[in-house]
Amino acid sequence: MRTIIEPFRIKMTEALPITTRGAREGLLAKAFNNVFLLDAECVTIDLLTDSGTGAMSDRQWSALMLGDESYAGSRSWRRFEQTVREITGFRHIFPTHQGRAAERILAATRLKAGNVVPNNGHFDTTRANIEYVGAIATDLPSAAARDLQSEKLFKGNMDLDRLAQAIEAEGAANIPFCMITVTNNSGGGQPVSMENIRRVKELLDRHNIPLILDACRFAENAFFIKEREQGFADRSLLDIAREMFSFADGATMSAKKDGLANIGGFLACNNDDWADDFRNLLILTEGFPTYGGLAGRDLEAISVGLMEALEYDYQRYRHATVEYLASAAIARGIPIVRPAGGHAIFIDAAAFCPHLHASDYPGIGLVNALYLEGGIRAVELGSVMFGKPAPDGGGEIAAPHELVRLAFPRRVYTQSHFDYLIETLDVVWRQRASIKAYRITEQAPFLRHFTAHYEPADGCERFLRS
Ligand SMILES: *Cc1c(COP(=O)(O)O)cnc(C)c1O
């Protein structure tokens, strides 16, 4: 059969709130026009993130009951360690309460002020943890990623030439480690090829720089490698994932993505000295090394989820849902990042709203229009999330792209939900000229997008520079 179906049926339901436009107008105003500040109960289809929002399987729910809540050396920890080792091959494995805890431990133990960490594309919390200790997070995406419309297959790749230049310019001693994020979230959820990972590792080896994989979507990346990279069509996703990890010296992971769990993560490495430092800080901030901030039952659910994420039928269905929405958007001329990424659709808000300048935060305007029209919650990845204060103190520097992400929770929404979403997009697209400019009235010093307050700014103040 050519129709790709959800490879599961539904055994338990959760009611969706259906609201009116009038109600949504009041709710958004009360949330200072920032959808992060809305109560989830006010959201009909929540595409804010694919992080921790997935549905667990019956196998995961039953595994929860097997959770061993012993403080030290629990059976659930053994199962978790075995599963993570089977997939990654790493010698030292540390559970953490989520991905950023792993990043914090890595950054706090390995980095000093002034160090540089190259990455194909730092995730926001990764960047924040690196910058928090005074180090510099550099993004080196491949040139193909800059053209949002090109149909290149591995637009998440690291730019090898720029990596070589960065090593030359900084000196290897100032680069305690390099990272590759699979898939590359900030670049559009785009995959990284096995060849690219291998060649980055070869280059780093010549300078003795360790490679850390930000592995949050390792299974989705493995699926893309199987579908798109020569020589992998007949390999299992587990086998491909193992090869990806074989090039890395360590990994940070959020189990809220390809762990198919609602919480959890891990930090892993091969180096014994690094492991000692990780363990000491883990005990201080997360918990004893055999639970690391997680309940035994969480460790069980993650162990099952990591393996389910590597099931081919699951990944094939997941990718089909992303493609379904992408092709509907493309058919209407809606500008999206192409080809579609692994976990989300990224709308090019700058192209969607040509009447708005980057300083009008077109991503916020589009996000808010989607909420008002259909109760859909999306997220801006543009100049609010990635804009920077100009070094001379004169305003802000715009982000390279103004994107809006519709992230897909795993195994949660059905095709009719996507049809509703397509109808909403259709209406917002036809009325795009009315999408408003916004300005920030309140913001935090970092990760400001979570808590900023906005107000509509009809005057379009142009305080950003591109
Ligand atoms: C989610 C994510 C993280 C951080 O993980 P949390 O569990 O949210 O702390 C890091 N890197 C990438 C690529 C992610 O998607």
Coordinates of C-alpha atoms and ligand atoms in Angstrom, one line a residue:
M1 CA 0.0 0.0 0.0
R2 CA 1.2 3.5 -0.8
T3 CA -0.8 5.2 2.0
I4 CA 1.4 5.6 5.1
I5 CA -0.7 5.3 8.2
E6 CA -0.1 6.0 11.9
P7 CA 1.5 2.7 13.0
F8 CA -0.6 2.8 16.2
R9 CA -4.2 3.1 17.3
I10 CA -5.6 5.2 20.1
K11 CA -6.4 3.6 23.5
M12 CA -6.8 6.8 25.6
T13 CA -8.0 10.2 24.6
E14 CA -7.4 13.7 25.9
A15 CA -9.9 16.5 25.2
L16 CA -8.8 19.4 23.0
P17 CA -10.0 22.9 24.0
I18 CA -12.0 24.5 21.2
T19 CA -12.2 28.3 21.7
T20 CA -13.7 31.3 19.8
R21 CA -11.8 34.0 18.1
G22 CA -13.1 36.6 20.6
A23 CA -11.9 34.5 23.5
R24 CA -8.5 34.1 21.9
E25 CA -8.1 37.8 21.4
G26 CA -8.6 38.4 25.2
L27 CA -6.4 35.5 26.1
L28 CA -3.5 36.7 23.9
A29 CA -3.7 40.2 25.2
K30 CA -3.6 38.9 28.8
A31 CA -0.5 36.9 27.9
F32 CA 1.2 40.2 26.8
N33 CA 1.0 38.9 23.2
N34 CA 3.5 36.2 23.9
V35 CA 2.1 32.7 23.3
F36 CA 4.7 31.2 25.7
L37 CA 2.6 33.0 28.4
L38 CA -0.7 31.4 27.4
D39 CA -2.2 28.7 29.5
A40 CA -2.0 25.5 27.5
E41 CA -5.8 25.1 28.1
C42 CA -6.3 28.0 25.8
V43 CA -4.5 26.3 22.9
T44 CA -6.3 24.0 20.4
I45 CA -3.3 22.6 18.5
D46 CA 0.0 23.0 20.4
L47 CA 2.9 23.1 18.0
L48 CA 5.1 25.2 20.3
T49 CA 7.6 22.4 20.6
D50 CA 8.2 18.7 20.0
S51 CA 10.0 18.6 23.4
G52 CA 8.5 16.4 26.0
T53 CA 5.1 16.7 24.3
G54 CA 4.9 13.2 22.8
A55 CA 2.5 10.4 23.5
M56 CA 4.0 7.4 25.3
S57 CA 3.2 3.9 24.0
D58 CA 1.5 1.2 26.0
R59 CA 4.9 -0.5 26.3
Q60 CA 6.3 2.7 27.9
W61 CA 3.3 3.0 30.3
S62 CA 3.7 -0.5 31.4
A63 CA 7.5 0.0 31.8
L64 CA 6.7 2.8 34.2
M65 CA 5.2 0.2 36.6
L66 CA 8.6 -1.6 36.6
G67 CA 10.4 1.5 37.9
D68 CA 12.8 0.7 40.6
E69 CA 13.0 3.7 42.9
S70 CA 16.1 2.7 44.8
Y71 CA 18.3 5.6 45.4
A72 CA 21.5 3.9 44.2
G73 CA 22.1 1.2 41.7
S74 CA 18.5 0.6 40.7
R75 CA 17.4 -2.0 38.2
S76 CA 15.9 0.8 36.1
W77 CA 19.3 2.5 35.9
R78 CA 20.9 -0.7 34.7
R79 CA 18.3 -1.0 32.0
F80 CA 18.8 2.7 31.0
E81 CA 22.5 2.4 30.9
Q82 CA 22.4 -0.8 28.8
T83 CA 20.0 0.8 26.3
V84 CA 22.0 4.0 25.9
R85 CA 25.2 2.0 25.6
E86 CA 23.7 -0.3 23.0
I87 CA 22.7 2.7 20.9
T88 CA 25.7 5.0 21.5
G89 CA 28.6 2.7 22.6
F90 CA 29.8 5.3 25.1
R91 CA 31.7 4.1 28.2
H92 CA 30.3 6.7 30.7
I93 CA 26.6 7.5 30.8
F94 CA 25.0 10.0 33.1
P95 CA 21.2 10.5 33.4
T96 CA 20.1 14.1 33.6
H97 CA 16.7 15.6 34.1
Q98 CA 16.8 17.0 30.6
G99 CA 19.1 18.0 27.8
R100 CA 20.2 21.4 29.2
A101 CA 21.4 19.8 32.4
A102 CA 23.8 17.7 30.4
E103 CA 24.9 20.9 28.5
R104 CA 25.4 22.8 31.7
I105 CA 27.6 20.0 33.2
L106 CA 29.6 19.8 30.0
A107 CA 30.0 23.6 29.7
A108 CA 30.8 24.2 33.4
T109 CA 33.5 21.4 33.5
R110 CA 35.2 21.8 30.1
L111 CA 35.0 25.5 29.2
K112 CA 36.7 28.6 30.4
A113 CA 36.0 32.2 29.5
G114 CA 37.2 33.0 26.0
N115 CA 37.0 29.4 24.7
V116 CA 35.3 28.8 21.4
V117 CA 32.8 26.0 20.7
P118 CA 32.0 25.5 17.0
N119 CA 28.7 23.8 16.0
N120 CA 26.7 23.3 12.8
G121 CA 23.9 25.2 14.8
H122 CA 23.7 25.7 18.5
F123 CA 20.4 25.1 20.1
D124 CA 19.3 28.0 22.2
T125 CA 20.0 26.4 25.6
T126 CA 23.3 25.0 24.3
R127 CA 24.4 28.5 23.3
A128 CA 23.1 30.0 26.6
N129 CA 25.1 27.4 28.7
I130 CA 28.2 28.0 26.7
E131 CA 27.9 31.8 26.9
Y132 CA 27.0 31.6 30.6
V133 CA 30.6 30.5 31.4
G134 CA 32.0 33.2 29.2
A135 CA 32.8 31.0 26.2
I136 CA 31.8 31.8 22.6
A137 CA 29.3 29.6 20.7
T138 CA 30.0 29.8 16.9
D139 CA 27.6 28.5 14.3
L140 CA 29.2 27.0 11.2
P141 CA 26.3 25.8 9.0
S142 CA 27.0 24.6 5.5
A143 CA 26.5 27.2 2.8
A144 CA 23.5 25.2 1.5
A145 CA 21.6 26.1 4.7
R146 CA 21.6 29.8 3.9
D147 CA 19.4 29.3 0.9
L148 CA 16.1 28.5 2.6
Q149 CA 14.4 27.3 -0.7
S150 CA 17.1 25.0 -2.1
E151 CA 16.2 21.3 -2.0
K152 CA 19.6 20.1 -0.9
L153 CA 19.4 16.9 1.1
F154 CA 21.7 17.5 4.0
K155 CA 21.4 21.2 4.8
G156 CA 22.2 20.5 8.4
N157 CA 25.8 19.8 7.6
M158 CA 28.7 21.6 9.2
D159 CA 30.8 23.8 6.9
L160 CA 34.1 22.0 6.9
D161 CA 36.1 24.9 5.4
R162 CA 34.9 27.3 7.9
L163 CA 35.6 24.8 10.7
A164 CA 39.2 24.5 9.4
Q165 CA 39.5 28.3 9.4
A166 CA 38.0 28.6 12.9
I167 CA 40.6 26.1 14.2
E168 CA 43.4 28.0 12.4
A169 CA 42.2 31.3 13.7
E170 CA 41.5 30.3 17.3
G171 CA 44.1 27.6 17.8
A172 CA 43.0 24.1 18.8
A173 CA 44.0 24.8 22.4
N174 CA 41.2 27.3 22.7
I175 CA 38.5 24.8 21.4
P176 CA 37.9 22.3 24.2
F177 CA 35.4 20.5 22.0
C178 CA 33.3 20.9 18.9
M179 CA 29.7 20.0 18.6
I180 CA 27.4 18.6 15.8
T181 CA 23.6 19.0 16.4
V182 CA 21.5 16.2 14.8
T183 CA 19.3 17.2 13.3
N184 CA 20.2 20.8 13.0
N185 CA 17.3 22.6 14.8
S186 CA 18.1 26.2 14.3
G187 CA 18.9 25.6 10.6
G188 CA 15.5 24.2 9.9
G189 CA 15.4 20.7 11.4
Q190 CA 17.7 19.7 8.6
P191 CA 19.7 16.4 8.7
V192 CA 23.5 15.9 8.9
S193 CA 25.0 13.3 6.6
M194 CA 27.2 10.5 7.9
E195 CA 29.9 11.7 5.5
N196 CA 29.8 15.1 7.1
I197 CA 30.0 13.7 10.6
R198 CA 32.9 11.5 9.6
R199 CA 34.8 14.3 7.9
V200 CA 34.3 16.7 10.8
K201 CA 35.7 14.0 13.1
E202 CA 38.7 13.5 10.8
L203 CA 39.5 17.2 10.8
L204 CA 39.1 17.4 14.6
D205 CA 41.3 14.4 15.1
R206 CA 44.2 16.1 13.4
H207 CA 44.0 18.8 16.1
N208 CA 43.0 16.6 19.0
I209 CA 39.7 18.3 19.5
P210 CA 36.9 16.1 20.8
L211 CA 33.6 15.9 19.1
I212 CA 30.3 16.0 21.1
L213 CA 27.1 15.1 19.4
D214 CA 24.0 17.1 20.4
A215 CA 21.9 13.9 19.8
C216 CA 18.4 15.1 20.6
R217 CA 17.0 13.9 17.3
F218 CA 19.5 11.2 16.5
A219 CA 16.8 8.7 15.3
E220 CA 15.2 11.3 12.9
N221 CA 18.7 12.0 11.6
A222 CA 19.3 8.2 11.2
F223 CA 16.1 8.0 9.2
F224 CA 17.2 10.8 6.8
I225 CA 20.6 9.0 6.3
K226 CA 18.8 5.8 5.5
E227 CA 16.5 7.5 3.0
R228 CA 18.9 9.9 1.4
E229 CA 22.5 8.9 1.8
Q230 CA 24.1 6.4 -0.5
G231 CA 24.9 3.1 1.0
F232 CA 22.5 3.2 4.0
A233 CA 19.2 2.1 2.4
D234 CA 19.6 -1.5 3.7
R235 CA 20.9 -0.7 7.2
S236 CA 18.7 -0.5 10.3
L237 CA 18.2 2.8 12.0
L238 CA 19.9 1.4 15.1
D239 CA 22.9 0.4 13.1
I240 CA 23.0 3.9 11.5
A241 CA 22.7 5.6 14.9
R242 CA 25.5 3.5 16.2
E243 CA 27.7 4.6 13.4
M244 CA 26.9 8.2 14.0
F245 CA 27.8 7.9 17.6
S246 CA 31.0 6.0 16.8
F247 CA 32.5 9.3 15.5
A248 CA 31.8 11.2 18.7
D249 CA 33.7 11.4 21.9
G250 CA 30.6 12.2 23.9
A251 CA 27.0 13.3 23.6
T252 CA 24.3 15.4 25.2
M253 CA 20.8 14.2 24.8
S254 CA 17.2 15.4 25.6
A255 CA 15.0 12.3 26.0
K256 CA 12.1 14.7 25.5
K257 CA 12.8 14.4 21.8
D258 CA 13.9 11.0 20.4
G259 CA 13.6 9.4 23.8
L260 CA 9.8 9.6 23.3
A261 CA 9.5 10.5 26.9
N262 CA 8.1 13.6 28.7
I263 CA 11.2 14.3 30.7
G264 CA 14.8 13.2 30.9
G265 CA 18.2 13.3 29.1
F266 CA 21.7 12.1 29.4
L267 CA 25.3 13.1 29.1
A268 CA 27.8 10.5 27.8
C269 CA 31.5 10.3 27.1
N270 CA 34.4 8.0 26.7
N271 CA 37.1 10.0 28.5
D272 CA 37.7 8.8 32.1
D273 CA 38.8 12.2 33.4
W274 CA 35.9 14.0 31.8
A275 CA 33.6 11.4 33.4
D276 CA 35.1 12.1 36.9
D277 CA 34.3 15.8 36.5
F278 CA 30.8 15.1 35.1
R279 CA 30.0 12.8 38.0
N280 CA 31.1 15.3 40.6
L281 CA 29.0 18.1 39.2
L282 CA 26.1 15.7 38.5
I283 CA 25.9 14.8 42.2
L284 CA 26.0 18.4 43.2
T285 CA 23.2 19.6 40.8
E286 CA 21.2 16.6 39.5
G287 CA 21.5 13.7 41.9
F288 CA 23.3 10.4 42.5
P289 CA 24.8 9.1 39.2
T290 CA 22.4 6.2 38.9
Y291 CA 19.3 8.4 38.7
G292 CA 20.6 11.9 37.9
G293 CA 17.4 13.9 38.6
L294 CA 15.0 11.2 37.2
A295 CA 12.7 8.8 38.9
G296 CA 13.4 5.1 38.2
R297 CA 10.2 4.9 36.2
D298 CA 11.4 7.7 33.9
L299 CA 14.5 5.7 33.2
E300 CA 12.3 2.8 32.2
A301 CA 10.1 4.8 29.9
I302 CA 13.1 6.4 28.2
S303 CA 14.8 3.0 27.7
V304 CA 11.7 1.8 25.8
G305 CA 11.3 5.1 24.0
L306 CA 14.8 5.3 22.7
M307 CA 14.3 2.0 20.9
E308 CA 10.8 2.8 19.7
A309 CA 12.2 6.0 18.1
L310 CA 14.5 3.7 16.0
E311 CA 11.6 1.7 14.6
Y312 CA 11.4 2.3 10.9
D313 CA 7.6 2.3 10.6
Y314 CA 7.4 5.0 13.2
Q315 CA 10.0 7.2 11.5
R316 CA 8.4 6.7 8.1
Y317 CA 4.9 7.7 9.5
R318 CA 6.5 10.7 11.3
H319 CA 8.2 12.0 8.2
A320 CA 5.0 11.4 6.2
T321 CA 3.1 13.8 8.5
V322 CA 5.7 16.5 8.1
E323 CA 5.7 16.0 4.3
Y324 CA 1.9 16.2 4.3
L325 CA 1.9 19.7 5.8
A326 CA 4.9 20.8 3.8
S327 CA 3.3 19.9 0.5
A328 CA 0.1 21.6 1.4
A329 CA 2.0 24.8 2.2
I330 CA 4.1 24.6 -0.9
A331 CA 0.9 24.0 -3.0
R332 CA -0.4 27.4 -1.7
G333 CA 2.8 29.2 -2.3
I334 CA 3.5 29.6 1.4
P335 CA 7.2 30.1 1.9
I336 CA 8.7 27.3 4.0
V337 CA 12.2 26.1 4.5
R338 CA 12.9 23.3 2.0
P339 CA 13.1 20.4 2.0
A340 CA 11.0 19.9 5.1
G341 CA 13.0 19.1 8.3
G342 CA 12.5 16.1 10.6
H343 CA 10.3 17.4 13.4
A344 CA 8.8 20.7 12.1
I345 CA 7.8 23.0 9.4
F346 CA 9.6 26.3 9.3
I347 CA 7.7 29.2 7.7
D348 CA 9.9 32.0 6.4
A349 CA 8.1 34.9 8.2
A350 CA 10.1 37.5 6.4
A351 CA 8.9 36.3 3.0
F352 CA 5.4 35.7 4.4
C353 CA 5.2 39.3 5.6
P354 CA 7.2 41.4 3.1
H355 CA 5.5 44.5 4.5
L356 CA 7.4 44.0 7.8
H357 CA 11.1 44.7 8.6
A358 CA 13.1 42.5 10.9
S359 CA 12.7 45.1 13.6
D360 CA 8.9 44.6 13.4
Y361 CA 9.5 41.0 14.5
P362 CA 7.4 39.4 11.7
G363 CA 7.8 36.0 13.3
I364 CA 5.9 37.2 16.4
G365 CA 3.2 38.8 14.1
L366 CA 2.7 35.5 12.3
V367 CA 2.7 33.4 15.5
N368 CA 0.1 35.6 16.9
A369 CA -2.0 35.5 13.8
L370 CA -2.0 31.7 13.8
Y371 CA -3.2 31.7 17.4
L372 CA -5.9 34.2 16.8
E373 CA -7.2 32.5 13.7
G374 CA -7.1 28.8 14.8
G375 CA -5.9 28.5 18.4
I376 CA -2.6 27.1 17.0
R377 CA 0.5 27.8 19.0
A378 CA 3.8 28.1 17.1
V379 CA 7.2 29.6 18.0
E380 CA 9.3 32.4 16.5
L381 CA 12.9 31.6 15.6
G382 CA 14.0 34.9 14.4
S383 CA 15.2 38.2 15.7
V384 CA 13.5 37.8 19.1
M385 CA 15.2 34.4 19.7
F386 CA 18.5 35.0 18.0
G387 CA 18.8 38.8 17.6
K388 CA 21.8 40.3 19.5
P389 CA 22.7 43.6 21.0
A390 CA 25.0 45.5 18.7
P391 CA 28.6 45.6 20.1
D392 CA 28.6 49.5 20.1
G393 CA 25.4 49.5 22.1
G394 CA 23.4 51.0 19.2
G395 CA 20.3 48.8 19.0
E396 CA 20.2 45.2 17.9
I397 CA 21.6 43.1 15.1
A398 CA 18.9 41.1 13.3
A399 CA 19.0 37.3 13.1
P400 CA 19.9 35.9 9.7
H401 CA 16.4 34.5 9.2
E402 CA 12.9 35.3 10.5
L403 CA 11.4 31.8 10.9
V404 CA 8.3 30.5 12.6
R405 CA 8.4 26.9 13.6
L406 CA 5.4 24.5 13.7
A407 CA 6.9 21.6 15.7
F408 CA 5.1 18.3 15.7
P409 CA 4.7 16.4 19.0
R410 CA 5.4 12.8 18.5
R411 CA 2.4 10.4 18.0
V412 CA -0.1 13.1 19.2
Y413 CA -2.0 14.7 16.4
T414 CA -3.9 12.9 13.6
Q415 CA -4.4 13.8 10.0
S416 CA -7.6 15.8 10.6
H417 CA -5.7 18.0 13.0
F418 CA -3.3 18.7 10.2
D419 CA -6.2 19.4 7.9
Y420 CA -7.4 22.0 10.4
L421 CA -4.0 23.5 10.6
I422 CA -3.8 23.7 6.8
E423 CA -7.1 25.5 6.7
T424 CA -5.8 28.0 9.3
L425 CA -2.6 28.6 7.4
D426 CA -4.7 29.1 4.3
V427 CA -6.7 31.9 5.9
V428 CA -3.7 33.6 7.5
W429 CA -1.8 33.4 4.2
R430 CA -4.7 35.1 2.3
Q431 CA -4.9 37.9 5.0
R432 CA -1.1 38.2 5.4
A433 CA -1.1 41.9 4.6
S434 CA -2.9 42.6 7.9
I435 CA -0.2 40.8 10.1
K436 CA 1.0 43.3 12.7
A437 CA 4.4 44.6 13.7
Y438 CA 5.2 44.1 17.4
R439 CA 7.7 45.6 19.7
I440 CA 9.2 44.3 23.0
T441 CA 8.0 46.1 26.1
E442 CA 9.8 43.9 28.6
Q443 CA 12.6 41.3 28.3
A444 CA 15.1 39.2 30.3
P445 CA 18.9 39.4 29.6
F446 CA 19.0 35.9 28.0
L447 CA 16.5 33.4 26.5
R448 CA 14.2 36.5 26.3
H449 CA 11.7 34.8 24.0
F450 CA 10.3 32.7 26.8
T451 CA 9.1 35.7 28.9
A452 CA 9.1 38.8 26.8
H453 CA 6.1 41.1 26.7
Y454 CA 5.0 42.5 23.3
E455 CA 2.7 45.1 22.0
P456 CA 1.4 45.8 18.5
A457 CA 3.5 48.6 17.0
D458 CA 1.7 50.2 14.1
G459 CA 4.5 52.7 13.7
C460 CA 7.1 50.1 12.7
E461 CA 10.1 51.4 14.7
R462 CA 13.3 50.4 12.8
F463 CA 15.8 50.0 15.6
L464 CA 17.4 46.8 14.3
R465 CA 20.2 46.6 11.8
S466 CA 20.5 43.6 9.4
Ligands
LIG1 C1 15.7 20.3 23.2 C2 17.1 20.5 22.8 C3 18.1 20.7 23.7 C4 17.8 20.9 25.2 O1 17.1 19.9 25.8 P1 16.1 20.2 27.0 O2 15.6 18.8 27.3 O3 15.0 21.0 26.4 O4 16.8 20.8 28.1 C5 19.4 20.8 23.2 N1 19.6 20.7 21.9 C6 18.7 20.4 21.0 C7 19.0 20.3 19.6 C8 17.4 20.3 21.4 O5 16.4 20.1 20.5

